[in-house]
Amino acid sequence: AKRADGGGVVVIGLGRFGCHLAGSLARMNREVLAIDRNPAQVQRWSAQLDRVVQADSTEEGALRQLGITSFGRAVVAIGASVEASVLTVLALVELGLPQVWARATSQKHAKILSSVGAHHVIFPEAETGDRVAHLIVSQLLDFI
Ligand code: ATP
């Protein structure tokens, strides 16, 4: 059975990136706690994921009540709102989550995330763009 033994992952923000991430982790048999403030998103993913809850992740008290301190890792997958992303990272750091991953949408956003204590900053769009460019170029080379 899956337990919150530090191996579980909290995924916050079930946009396109967050829901793919949560789904992949679940298929890898990780305990996943998914959080989104939008009830429609929570409803939409509740069939695919074990635990999906509606909460505003910028509220430290709400996160504590959900028992996130028993998780070893959290990923903040919120992209569009820099404010919500930064306040969520801050709340997770204050709660003492050992590994906080955060998605940045710009270099300045990344700087703020690091300065409030994010342990890892990721750029899904930039990283995918780079990877696809390399893929295309390597396939072009195959044709020469
Ligand atoms: P994607 O590109 O992954 O689709 P996006 O940048 O278009 O993401 P965002 O606006 O970043 O979308 O939102 C991603 C998800 O994060 C949404 O489902 C939104 O409801 C959720 N979200 C935003 N703010 C909060 C918050 N304070 N607490 C919880 N969830 C939030």
PDB file of C-alpha atoms and ligand atoms in Angstrom:
ATOM      1  CA  ALA A   1       0.000   0.000   0.000  1.00  0.00           C
ATOM      2  CA  LYS A   2       1.124   3.552  -0.652  1.00  0.00           C
ATOM      3  CA  ARG A   3       1.923   5.531   2.497  1.00  0.00           C
ATOM      4  CA  ALA A   4       3.039   9.060   3.262  1.00  0.00           C
ATOM      5  CA  ASP A   5       6.514   7.929   4.377  1.00  0.00           C
ATOM      6  CA  GLY A   6       8.468  10.761   2.807  1.00  0.00           C
ATOM      7  CA  GLY A   7       8.399   9.128  -0.611  1.00  0.00           C
ATOM      8  CA  GLY A   8       5.149  10.818  -1.555  1.00  0.00           C
ATOM      9  CA  VAL A   9       4.885  13.917  -3.713  1.00  0.00           C
ATOM     10  CA  VAL A  10       2.548  16.893  -3.362  1.00  0.00           C
ATOM     11  CA  VAL A  11       1.627  18.401  -6.735  1.00  0.00           C
ATOM     12  CA  ILE A  12       0.134  21.882  -6.590  1.00  0.00           C
ATOM     13  CA  GLY A  13      -1.697  23.323  -9.599  1.00  0.00           C
ATOM     14  CA  LEU A  14      -3.435  20.964 -11.996  1.00  0.00           C
ATOM     15  CA  GLY A  15      -2.954  22.856 -15.242  1.00  0.00           C
ATOM     16  CA  ARG A  16      -1.609  21.011 -18.296  1.00  0.00           C
ATOM     17  CA  PHE A  17       1.850  20.602 -16.771  1.00  0.00           C
ATOM     18  CA  GLY A  18       0.730  19.716 -13.233  1.00  0.00           C
ATOM     19  CA  CYS A  19      -1.784  17.073 -14.266  1.00  0.00           C
ATOM     20  CA  HIS A  20       0.717  15.294 -16.536  1.00  0.00           C
ATOM     21  CA  LEU A  21       3.276  15.358 -13.745  1.00  0.00           C
ATOM     22  CA  ALA A  22       0.796  14.010 -11.175  1.00  0.00           C
ATOM     23  CA  GLY A  23      -0.386  11.280 -13.568  1.00  0.00           C
ATOM     24  CA  SER A  24       3.173  10.157 -14.336  1.00  0.00           C
ATOM     25  CA  LEU A  25       4.111  10.001 -10.649  1.00  0.00           C
ATOM     26  CA  ALA A  26       0.961   7.971  -9.896  1.00  0.00           C
ATOM     27  CA  ARG A  27       1.848   5.512 -12.694  1.00  0.00           C
ATOM     28  CA  MET A  28       5.293   5.208 -11.092  1.00  0.00           C
ATOM     29  CA  ASN A  29       3.481   4.111  -7.911  1.00  0.00           C
ATOM     30  CA  ARG A  30       4.283   7.223  -5.946  1.00  0.00           C
ATOM     31  CA  GLU A  31       1.814   8.467  -3.419  1.00  0.00           C
ATOM     32  CA  VAL A  32       0.518  11.735  -4.898  1.00  0.00           C
ATOM     33  CA  LEU A  33      -1.471  14.440  -3.158  1.00  0.00           C
ATOM     34  CA  ALA A  34      -2.758  16.836  -5.810  1.00  0.00           C
ATOM     35  CA  ILE A  35      -4.026  20.292  -4.841  1.00  0.00           C
ATOM     36  CA  ASP A  36      -5.860  22.901  -6.889  1.00  0.00           C
ATOM     37  CA  ARG A  37      -8.003  25.825  -5.822  1.00  0.00           C
ATOM     38  CA  ASN A  38     -10.390  25.421  -8.733  1.00  0.00           C
ATOM     39  CA  PRO A  39     -13.211  22.959  -7.876  1.00  0.00           C
ATOM     40  CA  ALA A  40     -13.730  22.138 -11.572  1.00  0.00           C
ATOM     41  CA  GLN A  41     -10.087  20.992 -11.908  1.00  0.00           C
ATOM     42  CA  VAL A  42     -10.377  18.935  -8.716  1.00  0.00           C
ATOM     43  CA  GLN A  43     -13.531  17.281 -10.030  1.00  0.00           C
ATOM     44  CA  ARG A  44     -11.927  16.629 -13.401  1.00  0.00           C
ATOM     45  CA  TRP A  45      -8.885  14.760 -12.001  1.00  0.00           C
ATOM     46  CA  SER A  46     -10.495  12.993  -9.046  1.00  0.00           C
ATOM     47  CA  ALA A  47     -11.162   9.822 -11.074  1.00  0.00           C
ATOM     48  CA  GLN A  48      -7.542   9.493 -12.303  1.00  0.00           C
ATOM     49  CA  LEU A  49      -5.701  10.393  -9.097  1.00  0.00           C
ATOM     50  CA  ASP A  50      -6.022   8.889  -5.618  1.00  0.00           C
ATOM     51  CA  ARG A  51      -6.059  12.127  -3.666  1.00  0.00           C
ATOM     52  CA  VAL A  52      -7.128  15.398  -5.221  1.00  0.00           C
ATOM     53  CA  VAL A  53      -8.180  18.185  -2.896  1.00  0.00           C
ATOM     54  CA  GLN A  54      -9.467  21.694  -3.313  1.00  0.00           C
ATOM     55  CA  ALA A  55      -7.437  24.289  -1.414  1.00  0.00           C
ATOM     56  CA  ASP A  56      -5.665  27.617  -1.836  1.00  0.00           C
ATOM     57  CA  SER A  57      -2.005  26.649  -1.620  1.00  0.00           C
ATOM     58  CA  THR A  58      -0.917  30.177  -0.680  1.00  0.00           C
ATOM     59  CA  GLU A  59      -2.449  29.516   2.752  1.00  0.00           C
ATOM     60  CA  GLU A  60       0.077  27.812   4.972  1.00  0.00           C
ATOM     61  CA  GLY A  61      -2.622  26.737   7.450  1.00  0.00           C
ATOM     62  CA  ALA A  62      -4.611  24.977   4.739  1.00  0.00           C
ATOM     63  CA  LEU A  63      -1.503  23.086   3.600  1.00  0.00           C
ATOM     64  CA  ARG A  64      -0.691  22.068   7.173  1.00  0.00           C
ATOM     65  CA  GLN A  65      -4.236  20.766   7.683  1.00  0.00           C
ATOM     66  CA  LEU A  66      -3.850  18.595   4.587  1.00  0.00           C
ATOM     67  CA  GLY A  67      -0.911  16.861   6.239  1.00  0.00           C
ATOM     68  CA  ILE A  68       1.660  17.883   3.652  1.00  0.00           C
ATOM     69  CA  THR A  69       4.454  17.867   6.254  1.00  0.00           C
ATOM     70  CA  SER A  70       4.536  14.057   6.020  1.00  0.00           C
ATOM     71  CA  PHE A  71       5.575  14.355   2.351  1.00  0.00           C
ATOM     72  CA  GLY A  72       9.201  14.579   1.320  1.00  0.00           C
ATOM     73  CA  ARG A  73       8.688  16.528  -1.869  1.00  0.00           C
ATOM     74  CA  ALA A  74       6.380  19.119  -3.365  1.00  0.00           C
ATOM     75  CA  VAL A  75       6.160  20.508  -6.879  1.00  0.00           C
ATOM     76  CA  VAL A  76       4.578  23.909  -7.447  1.00  0.00           C
ATOM     77  CA  ALA A  77       3.228  23.595 -10.985  1.00  0.00           C
ATOM     78  CA  ILE A  78       1.391  26.935 -11.003  1.00  0.00           C
ATOM     79  CA  GLY A  79       2.654  28.976 -13.962  1.00  0.00           C
ATOM     80  CA  ALA A  80       0.534  31.951 -14.870  1.00  0.00           C
ATOM     81  CA  SER A  81       0.301  33.633 -11.477  1.00  0.00           C
ATOM     82  CA  VAL A  82       3.769  34.569 -10.204  1.00  0.00           C
ATOM     83  CA  GLU A  83       2.231  35.755  -6.958  1.00  0.00           C
ATOM     84  CA  ALA A  84       0.414  32.462  -6.256  1.00  0.00           C
ATOM     85  CA  SER A  85       3.526  30.490  -7.210  1.00  0.00           C
ATOM     86  CA  VAL A  86       5.851  32.515  -4.954  1.00  0.00           C
ATOM     87  CA  LEU A  87       3.471  32.543  -1.968  1.00  0.00           C
ATOM     88  CA  THR A  88       2.972  28.777  -2.313  1.00  0.00           C
ATOM     89  CA  VAL A  89       6.722  28.113  -2.360  1.00  0.00           C
ATOM     90  CA  LEU A  90       7.105  30.362   0.678  1.00  0.00           C
ATOM     91  CA  ALA A  91       4.387  28.432   2.564  1.00  0.00           C
ATOM     92  CA  LEU A  92       6.026  25.072   1.713  1.00  0.00           C
ATOM     93  CA  VAL A  93       9.452  26.297   2.824  1.00  0.00           C
ATOM     94  CA  GLU A  94       8.004  27.688   6.071  1.00  0.00           C
ATOM     95  CA  LEU A  95       6.388  24.302   6.717  1.00  0.00           C
ATOM     96  CA  GLY A  96       9.804  22.701   6.303  1.00  0.00           C
ATOM     97  CA  LEU A  97       9.199  20.547   3.197  1.00  0.00           C
ATOM     98  CA  PRO A  98      12.629  19.011   2.500  1.00  0.00           C
ATOM     99  CA  GLN A  99      12.476  19.291  -1.300  1.00  0.00           C
ATOM    100  CA  VAL A 100      10.487  22.022  -2.998  1.00  0.00           C
ATOM    101  CA  TRP A 101      10.438  22.058  -6.801  1.00  0.00           C
ATOM    102  CA  ALA A 102       8.961  25.086  -8.516  1.00  0.00           C
ATOM    103  CA  ARG A 103       8.032  25.938 -12.072  1.00  0.00           C
ATOM    104  CA  ALA A 104       9.269  29.279 -13.390  1.00  0.00           C
ATOM    105  CA  THR A 105       7.912  31.098 -16.423  1.00  0.00           C
ATOM    106  CA  SER A 106      10.737  33.673 -16.670  1.00  0.00           C
ATOM    107  CA  GLN A 107      14.259  34.289 -15.349  1.00  0.00           C
ATOM    108  CA  LYS A 108      12.988  36.886 -12.887  1.00  0.00           C
ATOM    109  CA  HIS A 109      10.329  34.486 -11.636  1.00  0.00           C
ATOM    110  CA  ALA A 110      13.069  31.866 -11.168  1.00  0.00           C
ATOM    111  CA  LYS A 111      15.206  34.318  -9.166  1.00  0.00           C
ATOM    112  CA  ILE A 112      12.331  35.060  -6.795  1.00  0.00           C
ATOM    113  CA  LEU A 113      11.550  31.345  -6.373  1.00  0.00           C
ATOM    114  CA  SER A 114      15.172  30.632  -5.436  1.00  0.00           C
ATOM    115  CA  SER A 115      15.329  33.561  -3.058  1.00  0.00           C
ATOM    116  CA  VAL A 116      12.250  32.422  -1.122  1.00  0.00           C
ATOM    117  CA  GLY A 117      13.848  29.006  -0.736  1.00  0.00           C
ATOM    118  CA  ALA A 118      12.856  26.734  -3.666  1.00  0.00           C
ATOM    119  CA  HIS A 119      15.375  23.884  -3.895  1.00  0.00           C
ATOM    120  CA  HIS A 120      14.894  23.205  -7.609  1.00  0.00           C
ATOM    121  CA  VAL A 121      13.570  25.562 -10.286  1.00  0.00           C
ATOM    122  CA  ILE A 122      12.325  24.135 -13.560  1.00  0.00           C
ATOM    123  CA  PHE A 123      11.310  25.682 -16.895  1.00  0.00           C
ATOM    124  CA  PRO A 124       9.042  23.103 -18.590  1.00  0.00           C
ATOM    125  CA  GLU A 125       8.358  25.132 -21.750  1.00  0.00           C
ATOM    126  CA  ALA A 126      11.998  26.180 -22.265  1.00  0.00           C
ATOM    127  CA  GLU A 127      13.302  22.685 -21.504  1.00  0.00           C
ATOM    128  CA  THR A 128      10.836  21.018 -23.865  1.00  0.00           C
ATOM    129  CA  GLY A 129      11.617  23.582 -26.580  1.00  0.00           C
ATOM    130  CA  ASP A 130      15.344  22.840 -26.271  1.00  0.00           C
ATOM    131  CA  ARG A 131      14.792  19.101 -26.273  1.00  0.00           C
ATOM    132  CA  VAL A 132      12.559  19.168 -29.353  1.00  0.00           C
ATOM    133  CA  ALA A 133      15.045  21.426 -31.187  1.00  0.00           C
ATOM    134  CA  HIS A 134      17.816  18.879 -30.527  1.00  0.00           C
ATOM    135  CA  LEU A 135      15.545  16.046 -31.610  1.00  0.00           C
ATOM    136  CA  ILE A 136      14.720  17.800 -34.882  1.00  0.00           C
ATOM    137  CA  VAL A 137      18.349  18.635 -35.592  1.00  0.00           C
ATOM    138  CA  SER A 138      19.507  15.069 -34.848  1.00  0.00           C
ATOM    139  CA  GLN A 139      16.846  13.727 -37.219  1.00  0.00           C
ATOM    140  CA  LEU A 140      17.949  16.219 -39.879  1.00  0.00           C
ATOM    141  CA  LEU A 141      21.502  14.861 -39.508  1.00  0.00           C
ATOM    142  CA  ASP A 142      20.174  11.329 -40.050  1.00  0.00           C
ATOM    143  CA  PHE A 143      19.009  12.367 -43.530  1.00  0.00           C
ATOM    144  CA  ILE A 144      22.311  13.856 -44.664  1.00  0.00           C
TER     145      ILE A 144
HETATM  146  P1  ATP B   1      -0.389  25.023 -17.663  1.00  0.00           P
HETATM  147  O1  ATP B   1       0.497  25.682 -18.680  1.00  0.00           O
HETATM  148  O2  ATP B   1       0.296  23.928 -16.898  1.00  0.00           O
HETATM  149  O3  ATP B   1      -1.740  24.648 -18.162  1.00  0.00           O
HETATM  150  P2  ATP B   1      -1.119  27.593 -16.720  1.00  0.00           P
HETATM  151  O4  ATP B   1       0.066  28.502 -16.502  1.00  0.00           O
HETATM  152  O5  ATP B   1      -1.906  27.757 -17.972  1.00  0.00           O
HETATM  153  O6  ATP B   1      -0.648  26.107 -16.526  1.00  0.00           O
HETATM  154  P3  ATP B   1      -1.981  28.418 -14.196  1.00  0.00           P
HETATM  155  O7  ATP B   1      -2.835  29.621 -14.206  1.00  0.00           O
HETATM  156  O8  ATP B   1      -0.593  28.520 -13.797  1.00  0.00           O
HETATM  157  O9  ATP B   1      -2.144  27.702 -15.583  1.00  0.00           O
HETATM  158  O10 ATP B   1      -2.722  27.389 -13.250  1.00  0.00           O
HETATM  159  C1  ATP B   1      -2.372  26.068 -13.132  1.00  0.00           C
HETATM  160  C2  ATP B   1      -3.316  25.515 -12.085  1.00  0.00           C
HETATM  161  O11 ATP B   1      -2.933  26.061 -10.815  1.00  0.00           O
HETATM  162  C3  ATP B   1      -4.776  25.897 -12.309  1.00  0.00           C
HETATM  163  O12 ATP B   1      -5.572  24.718 -12.360  1.00  0.00           O
HETATM  164  C4  ATP B   1      -5.109  26.788 -11.118  1.00  0.00           C
HETATM  165  O13 ATP B   1      -6.441  26.581 -10.652  1.00  0.00           O
HETATM  166  C5  ATP B   1      -4.084  26.348 -10.075  1.00  0.00           C
HETATM  167  N1  ATP B   1      -3.814  27.391  -9.089  1.00  0.00           N
HETATM  168  C6  ATP B   1      -3.520  28.695  -9.328  1.00  0.00           C
HETATM  169  N2  ATP B   1      -3.395  29.363  -8.166  1.00  0.00           N
HETATM  170  C7  ATP B   1      -3.592  28.468  -7.162  1.00  0.00           C
HETATM  171  C8  ATP B   1      -3.609  28.538  -5.724  1.00  0.00           C
HETATM  172  N3  ATP B   1      -3.379  29.698  -5.078  1.00  0.00           N
HETATM  173  N4  ATP B   1      -3.872  27.400  -5.025  1.00  0.00           N
HETATM  174  C9  ATP B   1      -4.103  26.243  -5.659  1.00  0.00           C
HETATM  175  N5  ATP B   1      -4.115  26.101  -6.998  1.00  0.00           N
HETATM  176  C10 ATP B   1      -3.873  27.199  -7.751  1.00  0.00           C
END
